[in-house]
Coordinates of C-alpha atoms in Angstrom, one line a residue:
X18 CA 0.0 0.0 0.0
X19 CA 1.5 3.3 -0.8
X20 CA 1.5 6.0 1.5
X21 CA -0.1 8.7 -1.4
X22 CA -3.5 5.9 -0.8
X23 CA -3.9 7.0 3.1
X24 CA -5.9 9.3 4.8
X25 CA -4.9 11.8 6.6
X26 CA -5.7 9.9 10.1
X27 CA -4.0 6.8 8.1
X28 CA -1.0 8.5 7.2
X29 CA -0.7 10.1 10.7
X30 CA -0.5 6.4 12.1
X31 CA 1.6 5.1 9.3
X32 CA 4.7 7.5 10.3
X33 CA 4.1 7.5 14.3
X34 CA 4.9 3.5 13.0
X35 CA 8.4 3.6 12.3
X36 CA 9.7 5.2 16.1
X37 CA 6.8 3.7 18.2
X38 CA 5.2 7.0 18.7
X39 CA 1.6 6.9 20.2
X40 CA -1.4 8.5 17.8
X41 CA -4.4 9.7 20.0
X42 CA -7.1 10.7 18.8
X43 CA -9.3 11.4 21.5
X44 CA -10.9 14.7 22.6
X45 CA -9.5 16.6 25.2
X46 CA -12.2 16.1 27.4
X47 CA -12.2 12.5 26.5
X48 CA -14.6 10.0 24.9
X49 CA -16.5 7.2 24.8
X50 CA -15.6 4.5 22.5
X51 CA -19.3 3.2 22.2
X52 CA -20.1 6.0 20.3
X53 CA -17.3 5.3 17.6
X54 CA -19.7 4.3 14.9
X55 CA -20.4 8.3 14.8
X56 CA -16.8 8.9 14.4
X57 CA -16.1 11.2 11.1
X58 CA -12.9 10.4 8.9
X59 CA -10.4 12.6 10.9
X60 CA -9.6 10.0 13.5
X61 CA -11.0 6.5 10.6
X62 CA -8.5 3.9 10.2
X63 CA -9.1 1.2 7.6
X64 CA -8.1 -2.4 9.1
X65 CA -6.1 -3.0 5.5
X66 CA -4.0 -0.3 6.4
X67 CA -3.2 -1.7 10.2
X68 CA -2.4 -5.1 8.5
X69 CA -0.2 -4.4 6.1
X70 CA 1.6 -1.8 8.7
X71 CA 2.3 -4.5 11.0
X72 CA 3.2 -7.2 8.2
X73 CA 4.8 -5.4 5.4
X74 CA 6.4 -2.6 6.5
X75 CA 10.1 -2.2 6.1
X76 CA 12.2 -1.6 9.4
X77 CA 15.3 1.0 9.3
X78 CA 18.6 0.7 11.7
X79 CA 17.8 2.2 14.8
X80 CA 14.0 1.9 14.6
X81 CA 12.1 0.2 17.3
X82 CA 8.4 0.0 15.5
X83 CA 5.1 0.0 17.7
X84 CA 1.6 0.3 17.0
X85 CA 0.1 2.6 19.6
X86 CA -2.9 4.1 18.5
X87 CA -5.4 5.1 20.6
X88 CA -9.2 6.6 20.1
X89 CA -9.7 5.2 16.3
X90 CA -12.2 4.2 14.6
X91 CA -11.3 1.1 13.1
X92 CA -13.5 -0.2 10.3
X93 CA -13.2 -3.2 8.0
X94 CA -11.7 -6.4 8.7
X95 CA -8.5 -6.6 10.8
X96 CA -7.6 -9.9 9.6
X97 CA -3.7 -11.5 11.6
X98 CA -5.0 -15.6 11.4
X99 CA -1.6 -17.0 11.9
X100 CA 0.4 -14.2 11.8
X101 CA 3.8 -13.3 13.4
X102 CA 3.7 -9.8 14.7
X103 CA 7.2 -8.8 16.1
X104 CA 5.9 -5.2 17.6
X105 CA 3.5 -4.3 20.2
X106 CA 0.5 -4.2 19.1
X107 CA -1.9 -1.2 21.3
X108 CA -5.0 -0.3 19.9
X109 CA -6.6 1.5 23.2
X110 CA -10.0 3.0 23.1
X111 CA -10.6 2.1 19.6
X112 CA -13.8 0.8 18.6
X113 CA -14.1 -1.5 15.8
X114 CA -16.8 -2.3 13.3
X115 CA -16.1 -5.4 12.9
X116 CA -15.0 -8.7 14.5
X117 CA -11.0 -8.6 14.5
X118 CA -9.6 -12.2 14.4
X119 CA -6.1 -13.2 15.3
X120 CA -6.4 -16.6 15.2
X121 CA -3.0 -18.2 15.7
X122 CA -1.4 -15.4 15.8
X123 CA 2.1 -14.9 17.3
X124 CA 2.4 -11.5 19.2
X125 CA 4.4 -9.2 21.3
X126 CA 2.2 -7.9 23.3
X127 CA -1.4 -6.5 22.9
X128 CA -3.3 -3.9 24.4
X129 CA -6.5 -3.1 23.9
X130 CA -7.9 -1.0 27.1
X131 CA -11.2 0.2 27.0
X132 CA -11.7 -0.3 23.3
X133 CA -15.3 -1.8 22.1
X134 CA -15.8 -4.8 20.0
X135 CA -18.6 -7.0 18.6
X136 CA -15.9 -9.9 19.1
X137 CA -12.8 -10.7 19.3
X138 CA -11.2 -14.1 17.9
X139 CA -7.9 -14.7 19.8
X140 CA -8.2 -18.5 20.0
X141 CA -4.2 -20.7 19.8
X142 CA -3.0 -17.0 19.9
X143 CA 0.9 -16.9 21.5
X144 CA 1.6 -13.4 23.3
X145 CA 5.4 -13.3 24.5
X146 CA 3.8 -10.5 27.0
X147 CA 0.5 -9.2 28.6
X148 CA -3.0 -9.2 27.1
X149 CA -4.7 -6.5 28.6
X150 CA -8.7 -5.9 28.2
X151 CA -9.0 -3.9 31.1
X152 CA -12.5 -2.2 30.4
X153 CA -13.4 -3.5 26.8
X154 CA -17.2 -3.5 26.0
X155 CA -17.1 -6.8 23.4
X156 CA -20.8 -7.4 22.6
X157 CA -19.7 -11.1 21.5
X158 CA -17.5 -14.1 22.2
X159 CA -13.9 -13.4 23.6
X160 CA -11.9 -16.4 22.2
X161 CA -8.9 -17.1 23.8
X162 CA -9.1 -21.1 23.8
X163 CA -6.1 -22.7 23.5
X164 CA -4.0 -19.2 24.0
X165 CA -0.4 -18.9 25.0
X166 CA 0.0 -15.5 27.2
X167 CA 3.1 -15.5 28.6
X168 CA 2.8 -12.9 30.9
X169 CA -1.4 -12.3 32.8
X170 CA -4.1 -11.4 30.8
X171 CA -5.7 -8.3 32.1
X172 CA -9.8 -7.6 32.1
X173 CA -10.3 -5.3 35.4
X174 CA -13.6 -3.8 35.0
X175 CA -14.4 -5.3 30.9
X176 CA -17.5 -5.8 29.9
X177 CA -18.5 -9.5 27.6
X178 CA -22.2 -10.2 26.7
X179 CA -23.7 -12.1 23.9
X180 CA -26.8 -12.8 22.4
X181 CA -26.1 -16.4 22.1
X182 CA -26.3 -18.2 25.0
X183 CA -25.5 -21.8 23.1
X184 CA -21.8 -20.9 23.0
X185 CA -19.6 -19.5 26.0
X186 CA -19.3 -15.6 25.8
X187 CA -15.9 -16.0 27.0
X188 CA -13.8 -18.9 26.3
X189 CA -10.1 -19.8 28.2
X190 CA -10.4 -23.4 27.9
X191 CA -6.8 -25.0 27.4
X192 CA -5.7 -21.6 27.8
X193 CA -2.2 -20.7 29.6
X194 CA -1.4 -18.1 31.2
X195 CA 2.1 -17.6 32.6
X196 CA 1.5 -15.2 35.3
X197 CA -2.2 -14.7 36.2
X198 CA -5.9 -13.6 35.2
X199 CA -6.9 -9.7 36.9
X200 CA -10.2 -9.6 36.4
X201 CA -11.4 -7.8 39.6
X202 CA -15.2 -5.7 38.4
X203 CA -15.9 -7.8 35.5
X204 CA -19.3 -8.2 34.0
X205 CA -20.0 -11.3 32.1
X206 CA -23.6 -12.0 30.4
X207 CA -23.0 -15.9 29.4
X208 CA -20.9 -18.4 30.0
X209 CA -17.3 -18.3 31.4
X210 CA -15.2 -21.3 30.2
X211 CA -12.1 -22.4 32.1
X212 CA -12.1 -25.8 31.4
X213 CA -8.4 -27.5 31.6
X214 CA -6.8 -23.7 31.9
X215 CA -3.8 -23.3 33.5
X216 CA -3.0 -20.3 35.9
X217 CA 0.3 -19.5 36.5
X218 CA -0.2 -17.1 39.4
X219 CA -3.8 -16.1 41.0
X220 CA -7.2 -15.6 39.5
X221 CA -8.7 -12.1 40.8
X222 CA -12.8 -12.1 40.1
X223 CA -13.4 -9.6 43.3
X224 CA -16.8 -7.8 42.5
X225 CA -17.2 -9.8 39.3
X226 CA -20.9 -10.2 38.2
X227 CA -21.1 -13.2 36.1
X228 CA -24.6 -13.8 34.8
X229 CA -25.9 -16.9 32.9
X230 CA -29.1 -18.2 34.4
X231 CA -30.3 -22.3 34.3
X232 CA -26.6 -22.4 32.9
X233 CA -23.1 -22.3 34.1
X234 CA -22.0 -18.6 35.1
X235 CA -18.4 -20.1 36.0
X236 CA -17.1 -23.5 34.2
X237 CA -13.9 -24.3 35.6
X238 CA -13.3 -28.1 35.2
X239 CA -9.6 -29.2 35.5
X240 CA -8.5 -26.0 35.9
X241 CA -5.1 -25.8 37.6
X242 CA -4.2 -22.7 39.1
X243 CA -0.9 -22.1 40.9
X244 CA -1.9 -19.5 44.4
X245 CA -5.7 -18.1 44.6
X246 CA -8.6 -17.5 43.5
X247 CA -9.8 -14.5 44.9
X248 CA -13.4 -14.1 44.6
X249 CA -15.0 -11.8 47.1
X250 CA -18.2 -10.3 46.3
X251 CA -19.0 -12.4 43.5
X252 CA -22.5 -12.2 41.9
X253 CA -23.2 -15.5 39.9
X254 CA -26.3 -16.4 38.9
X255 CA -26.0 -19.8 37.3
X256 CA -23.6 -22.5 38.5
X257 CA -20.1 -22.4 39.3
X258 CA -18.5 -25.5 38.4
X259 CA -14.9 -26.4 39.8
X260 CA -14.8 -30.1 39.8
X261 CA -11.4 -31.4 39.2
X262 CA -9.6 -28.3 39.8
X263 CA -6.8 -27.6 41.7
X264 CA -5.7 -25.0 43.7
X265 CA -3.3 -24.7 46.3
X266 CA -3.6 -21.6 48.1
X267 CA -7.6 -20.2 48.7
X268 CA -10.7 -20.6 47.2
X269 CA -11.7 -17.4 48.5
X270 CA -16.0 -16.4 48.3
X271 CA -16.5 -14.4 51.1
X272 CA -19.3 -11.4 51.4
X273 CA -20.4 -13.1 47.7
X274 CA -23.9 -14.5 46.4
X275 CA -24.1 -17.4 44.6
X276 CA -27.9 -18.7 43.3
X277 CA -28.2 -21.2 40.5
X278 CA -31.9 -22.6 41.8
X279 CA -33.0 -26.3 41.6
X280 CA -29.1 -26.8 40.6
X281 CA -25.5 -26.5 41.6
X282 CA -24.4 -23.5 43.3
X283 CA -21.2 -24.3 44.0
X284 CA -19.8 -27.6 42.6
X285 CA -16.4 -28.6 43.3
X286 CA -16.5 -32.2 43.2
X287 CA -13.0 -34.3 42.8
X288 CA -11.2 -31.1 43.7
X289 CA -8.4 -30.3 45.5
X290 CA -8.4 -26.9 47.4
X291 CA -5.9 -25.4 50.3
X292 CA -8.8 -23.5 51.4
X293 CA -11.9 -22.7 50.9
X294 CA -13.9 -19.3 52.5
X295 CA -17.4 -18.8 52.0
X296 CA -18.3 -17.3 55.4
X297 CA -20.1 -14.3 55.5
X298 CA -21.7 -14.7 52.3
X299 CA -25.5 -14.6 51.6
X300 CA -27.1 -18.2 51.9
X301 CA -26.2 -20.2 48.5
X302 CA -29.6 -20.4 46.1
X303 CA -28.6 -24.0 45.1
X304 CA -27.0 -27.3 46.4
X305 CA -23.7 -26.7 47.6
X306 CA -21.7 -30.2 45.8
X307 CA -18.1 -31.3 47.3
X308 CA -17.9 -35.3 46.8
X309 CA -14.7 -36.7 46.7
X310 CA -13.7 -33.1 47.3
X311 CA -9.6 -32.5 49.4
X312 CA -10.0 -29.8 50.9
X313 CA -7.1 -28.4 53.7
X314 CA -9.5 -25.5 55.3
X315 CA -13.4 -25.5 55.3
X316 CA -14.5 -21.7 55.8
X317 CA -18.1 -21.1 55.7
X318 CA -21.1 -20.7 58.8
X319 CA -23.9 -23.4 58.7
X320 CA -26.6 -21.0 57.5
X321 CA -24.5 -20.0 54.4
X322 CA -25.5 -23.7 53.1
X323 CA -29.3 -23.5 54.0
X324 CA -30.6 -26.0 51.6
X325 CA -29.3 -29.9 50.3
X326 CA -25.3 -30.1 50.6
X327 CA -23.4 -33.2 49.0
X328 CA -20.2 -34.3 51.5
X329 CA -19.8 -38.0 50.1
X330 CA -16.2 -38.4 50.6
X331 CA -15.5 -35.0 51.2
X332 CA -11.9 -34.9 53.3
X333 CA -10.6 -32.1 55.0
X334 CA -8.4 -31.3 58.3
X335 CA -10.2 -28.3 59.6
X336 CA -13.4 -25.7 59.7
X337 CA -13.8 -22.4 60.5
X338 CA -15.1 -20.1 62.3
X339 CA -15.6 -22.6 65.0
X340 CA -19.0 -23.6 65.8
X341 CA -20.3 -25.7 68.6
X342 CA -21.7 -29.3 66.8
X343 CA -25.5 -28.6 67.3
X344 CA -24.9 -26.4 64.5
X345 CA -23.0 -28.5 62.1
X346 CA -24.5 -31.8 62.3
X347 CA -27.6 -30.1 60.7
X348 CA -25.6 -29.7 57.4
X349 CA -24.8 -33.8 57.4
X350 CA -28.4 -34.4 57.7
X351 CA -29.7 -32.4 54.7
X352 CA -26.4 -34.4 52.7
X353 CA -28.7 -35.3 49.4
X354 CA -27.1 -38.8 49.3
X355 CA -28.6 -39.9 52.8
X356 CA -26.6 -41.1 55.5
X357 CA -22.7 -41.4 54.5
X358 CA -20.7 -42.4 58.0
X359 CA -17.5 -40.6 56.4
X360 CA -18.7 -37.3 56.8
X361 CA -19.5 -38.1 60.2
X362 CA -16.1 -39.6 60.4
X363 CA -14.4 -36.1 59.0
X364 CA -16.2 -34.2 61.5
X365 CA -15.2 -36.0 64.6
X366 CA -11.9 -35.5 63.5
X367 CA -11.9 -32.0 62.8
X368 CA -13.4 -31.3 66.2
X369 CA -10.4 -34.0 67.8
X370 CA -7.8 -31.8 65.6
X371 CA -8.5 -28.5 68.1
X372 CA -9.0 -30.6 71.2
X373 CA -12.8 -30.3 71.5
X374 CA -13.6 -33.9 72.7
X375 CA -17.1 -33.1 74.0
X376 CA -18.1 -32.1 70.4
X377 CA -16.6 -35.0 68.9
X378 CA -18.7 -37.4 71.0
X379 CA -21.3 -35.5 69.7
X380 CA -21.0 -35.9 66.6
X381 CA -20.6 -40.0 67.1
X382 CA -23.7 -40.1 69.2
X383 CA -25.9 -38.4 65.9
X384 CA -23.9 -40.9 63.6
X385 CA -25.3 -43.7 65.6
X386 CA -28.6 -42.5 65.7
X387 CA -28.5 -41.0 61.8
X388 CA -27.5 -44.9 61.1
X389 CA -30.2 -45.9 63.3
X390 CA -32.9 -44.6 60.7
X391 CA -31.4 -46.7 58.1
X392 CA -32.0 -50.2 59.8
X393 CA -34.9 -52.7 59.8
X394 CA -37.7 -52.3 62.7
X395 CA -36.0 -54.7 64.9
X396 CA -32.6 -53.0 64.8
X397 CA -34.5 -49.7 65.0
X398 CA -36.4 -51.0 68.6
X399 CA -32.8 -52.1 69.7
X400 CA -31.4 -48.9 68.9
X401 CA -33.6 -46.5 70.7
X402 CA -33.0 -49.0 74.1
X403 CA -29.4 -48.1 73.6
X404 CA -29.8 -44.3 72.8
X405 CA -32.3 -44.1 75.9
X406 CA -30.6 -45.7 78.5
X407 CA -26.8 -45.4 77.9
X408 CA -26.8 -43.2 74.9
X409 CA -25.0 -45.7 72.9
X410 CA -22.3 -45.6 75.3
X411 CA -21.9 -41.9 75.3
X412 CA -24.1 -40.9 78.5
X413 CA -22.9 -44.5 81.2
X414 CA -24.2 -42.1 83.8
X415 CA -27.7 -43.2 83.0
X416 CA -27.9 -46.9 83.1
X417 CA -26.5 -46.0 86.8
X418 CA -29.8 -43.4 87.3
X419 CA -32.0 -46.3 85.5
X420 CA -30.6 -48.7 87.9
X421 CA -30.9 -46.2 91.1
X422 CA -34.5 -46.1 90.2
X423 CA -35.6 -49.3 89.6
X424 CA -33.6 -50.2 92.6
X425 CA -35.7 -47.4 94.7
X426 CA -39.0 -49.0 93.4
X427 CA -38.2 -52.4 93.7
X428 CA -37.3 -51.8 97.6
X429 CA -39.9 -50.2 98.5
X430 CA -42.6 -52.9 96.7
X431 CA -40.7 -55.3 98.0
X432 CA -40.5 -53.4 101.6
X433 CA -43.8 -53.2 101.7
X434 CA -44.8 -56.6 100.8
X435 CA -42.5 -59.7 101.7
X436 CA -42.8 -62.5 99.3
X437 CA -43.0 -65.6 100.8
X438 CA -39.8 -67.9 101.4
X439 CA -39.6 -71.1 99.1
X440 CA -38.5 -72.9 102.3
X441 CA -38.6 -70.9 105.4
X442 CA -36.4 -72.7 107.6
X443 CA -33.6 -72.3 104.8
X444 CA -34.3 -68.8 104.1
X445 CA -32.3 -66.1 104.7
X446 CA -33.5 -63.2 106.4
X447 CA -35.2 -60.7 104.0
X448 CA -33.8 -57.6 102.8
X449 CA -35.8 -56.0 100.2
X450 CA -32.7 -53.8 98.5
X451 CA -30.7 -57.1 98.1
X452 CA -33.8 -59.1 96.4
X453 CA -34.3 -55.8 94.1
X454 CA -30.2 -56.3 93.0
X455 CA -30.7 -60.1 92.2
X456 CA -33.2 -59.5 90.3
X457 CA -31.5 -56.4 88.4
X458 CA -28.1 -58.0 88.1
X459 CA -27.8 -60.7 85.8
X460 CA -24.7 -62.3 87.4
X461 CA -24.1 -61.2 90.6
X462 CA -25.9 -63.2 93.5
X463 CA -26.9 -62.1 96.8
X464 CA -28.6 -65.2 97.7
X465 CA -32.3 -63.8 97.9
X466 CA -33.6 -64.4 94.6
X467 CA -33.5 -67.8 95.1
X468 CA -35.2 -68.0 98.3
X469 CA -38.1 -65.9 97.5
X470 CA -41.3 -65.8 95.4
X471 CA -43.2 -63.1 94.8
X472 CA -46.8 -63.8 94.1
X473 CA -49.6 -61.8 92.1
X474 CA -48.4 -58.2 90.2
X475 CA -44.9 -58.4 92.8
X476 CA -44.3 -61.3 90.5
X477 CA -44.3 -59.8 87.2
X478 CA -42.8 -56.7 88.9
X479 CA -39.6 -59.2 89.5
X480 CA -40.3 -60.3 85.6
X481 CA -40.0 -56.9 84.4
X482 CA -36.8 -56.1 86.8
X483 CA -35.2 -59.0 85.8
X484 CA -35.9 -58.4 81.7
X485 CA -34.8 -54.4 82.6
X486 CA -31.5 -55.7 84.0
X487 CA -30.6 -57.6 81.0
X488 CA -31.2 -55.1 78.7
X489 CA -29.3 -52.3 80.7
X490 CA -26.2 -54.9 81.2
X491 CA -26.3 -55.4 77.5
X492 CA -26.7 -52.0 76.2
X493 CA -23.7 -50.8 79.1
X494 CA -22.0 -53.6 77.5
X495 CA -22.3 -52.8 74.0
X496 CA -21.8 -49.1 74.1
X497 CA -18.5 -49.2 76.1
X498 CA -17.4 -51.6 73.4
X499 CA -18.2 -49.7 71.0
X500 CA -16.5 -46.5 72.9
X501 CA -13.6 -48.2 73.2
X502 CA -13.4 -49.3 69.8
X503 CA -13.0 -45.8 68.7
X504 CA -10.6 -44.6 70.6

């Protein structure tokens, strides 16, 4: 292209070129780039020109080339598919007609702050430096699947929506980034796409509003990211969907609301996560879904997870803030696959890991009597004996009060009326207390039971204290077993 064919805007651009000098065409007072389509042909670049200034143009000694144009108008079709670039490539608060796509391309660096798109096509793109978006407007699908960016990629405060919700509006799946993804204030009408990324630093979505009812607002499956995700105040409305990922550092979702109704909040099944925060956030509209999940740190309040929570197999070291267990066995019994005696198991630990051996046995006594819900009638009957008068091994004081009482009533029944001696000049003297223990005892002896009968309702009083001692020997028995065992 000669320079004799340019504009005056064109020509401007194509001389800034050769030293890297900036072009900016804005107003004084500044301007908004969604109002480009009104621009007028002082500050119109044709996308021909752009291409065949980065692609054709000669380079003298001593010349260090850049494109950095800013406030343009860009119209046509910038078309870089599979194209090396070897300047940096800045086209800030630009707004382009139509859909750039760089495709393969092998960049710099590229910079396009606050410019407006209708798309932007940057899928298996390699950038030896930063992308930066920070406060696009792109009214379509940002491609970047499969991208190489060796520094972060930058989208503080951009805007993405799209009129076809059948594809993701933004797309980093199989992405890399070297460094990290800033994306703190970003608005996001569709899906977000993550799938098998890989983060070299941390992810930063604080304020991010990511919107894509019945659908997934956040799909993150296999993503790897090396620190955080940093989260805070996040407004999703569709699912956020982790499972498989791993991060080391935290997971953090605090002061955040998260609804995705009659599906998956929060779904980060098969993950493994250093920590996880999502106290002090607004109750999650959804099922909150960690099966098979490793977690180091659990960091949420009981109310944040109001409705059906999924903890098969869920493994983790620690919770906080502390709560007492009256508030966390709650959340095991709303677990949508029933009764699972590992999540009982991991809570019982976590409360043994800070020393708080009163909850703990908490937390076994509502295992035994979740599992007790599970069994047939008879095991259901033999249950309650057990929870009622030893509390499965976890209250012995009251087969001792059971005992105390029976023992009480017996004597004074018996007290009041003597049964007659089986052979009264064999007979021992009487002593109601010591008839009421050989009847309660089941192997201990004082030598009265044998010596007297009780007639009339005294006899099936002695039936009843006699079928009330076995069952309190067998329950004291079985509990402390089954204390024992888990210590």
């Amino acid at each position: 292209m000669e320079i004799n064919e340019l504009t005056a805007a064109e020509a401007q651009v194509w001389q800034a070129f050769r030293t890297g000098e900036p072009v900016d065409f804005r107003e004084a007072g500044g301007d908004n780039a969604a109002d480009g389509a009104d621009w007028g042909p002082e500050r119109t670049v044709r996308a021909p020109v752009l291409r065949t200034l980065l692609l054709s143009t000669p380079q003298e000694d001593g010349e260090i080339p850049r494109l950095r144009l800013s406030g343009a108008r860009i119209t046509g079709h910038l078309n870089l598919m599979y194209a090396i670039v070897d300047h940096p490539l800045h086209l800030r608060y630009c707004h382009f007609d139509e859909s750039p796509d760089l495709y393969g391309t092998r960049l710099r660096q590229l910079n396009l702050r606050g410019s407006v798109l209708p798309a932007v096509n940057l899928a298996s793109t390699r950038i030896d430096g930063p992308l930066r978006m920070t406060n696009c407007r792109v009214r379509g699908p940002v491609r970047l699947a499969g991208a190489e960016i060796a520094g972060a990629l930058f989208m503080d405060g951009a805007e993405v929506t799209t009129s076809d919700t059948s594809v993701a509006v933004l797309q980093l799946h199989q992405a890399v980034l070297g460094d990290g993804f800033a994306a703190p204030g970003l608005r996001v009408r569709g899906e977000v796409l993550l799938d098998g990324a890989t983060v070299g630093g941390s992810i930063n979505l604080e304020g991010a509003e990511l919107s894509n009812p019945g659908g997934h607002a956040l799909r993150a499956q296999s993503l790897e990211v090396r620190a955080d995700v940093r989260a805070r105040r996040l407004r999703a409305e569709g699912g956020i969907d982790l499972r498989g990922a791993r991060i080391p550092g935290r997971l953090d979702l605090m002061w955040s609301r998260l609804s995705n109704p009659d599906g998956m909040a929060l779904r980060a099944s098969s993950s493994t996560i250093g920590e996880l925060w999502l106290f002090r956030s607004e109750p999650l509209d959804g099922t909150l879904h960690l099966r098979r999940a490793r977690i180091d740190v659990l960091g949420f309040e009981p109310e944040v997870v109001p409705g059906e929570a999924l903890f098969n197999n869920l493994s983790y070291t620690a919770f906080t803030p502390y709560e007492p267990a009256e508030r966390r066995i709650p959340l095991l019994e709303r677990d949508g696959d029933g009764y699972i005696s590992h999540s009982y198991e991991q809570l019982t630990a976590a409360y043994r890991h800070i020393g708080d051996e009163a909850s703990a046995r908490k937390v076994q006594l509502a295992t035994l009597r979740r599992h007790r819900t599970t069994l047939p009638w008879l095991g259901r009957v033999w249950g309650h004996l057990q929870d009622l008068t030893v509390g499965y091994g976890f209250r012995p004081l009251r087969a001792a009060v059971w005992l105390l009482s029976l023992l009480a009533a017996g004597s004074i029944a018996y007290a009041a009326h003597h049964p007659r001696p089986l052979k009264a000049s064999e007979a021992p003297e009487f002593n109601p207390v010591f008839f009421t223990l050989d009847l309660l005892l089941p192997v201990i002896s004082f030598g009265q039971e044998g010596a007297f009968a009780p007639a009339g309702g005294y006899q099936y009083l002695s039936y009843v204290l006699i079928l009330t001692g076995w069952i309190l020997a067998t329950t004291v028995i079985a509990g402390v077993s089954r204390s024992v065992t888990r210590q």
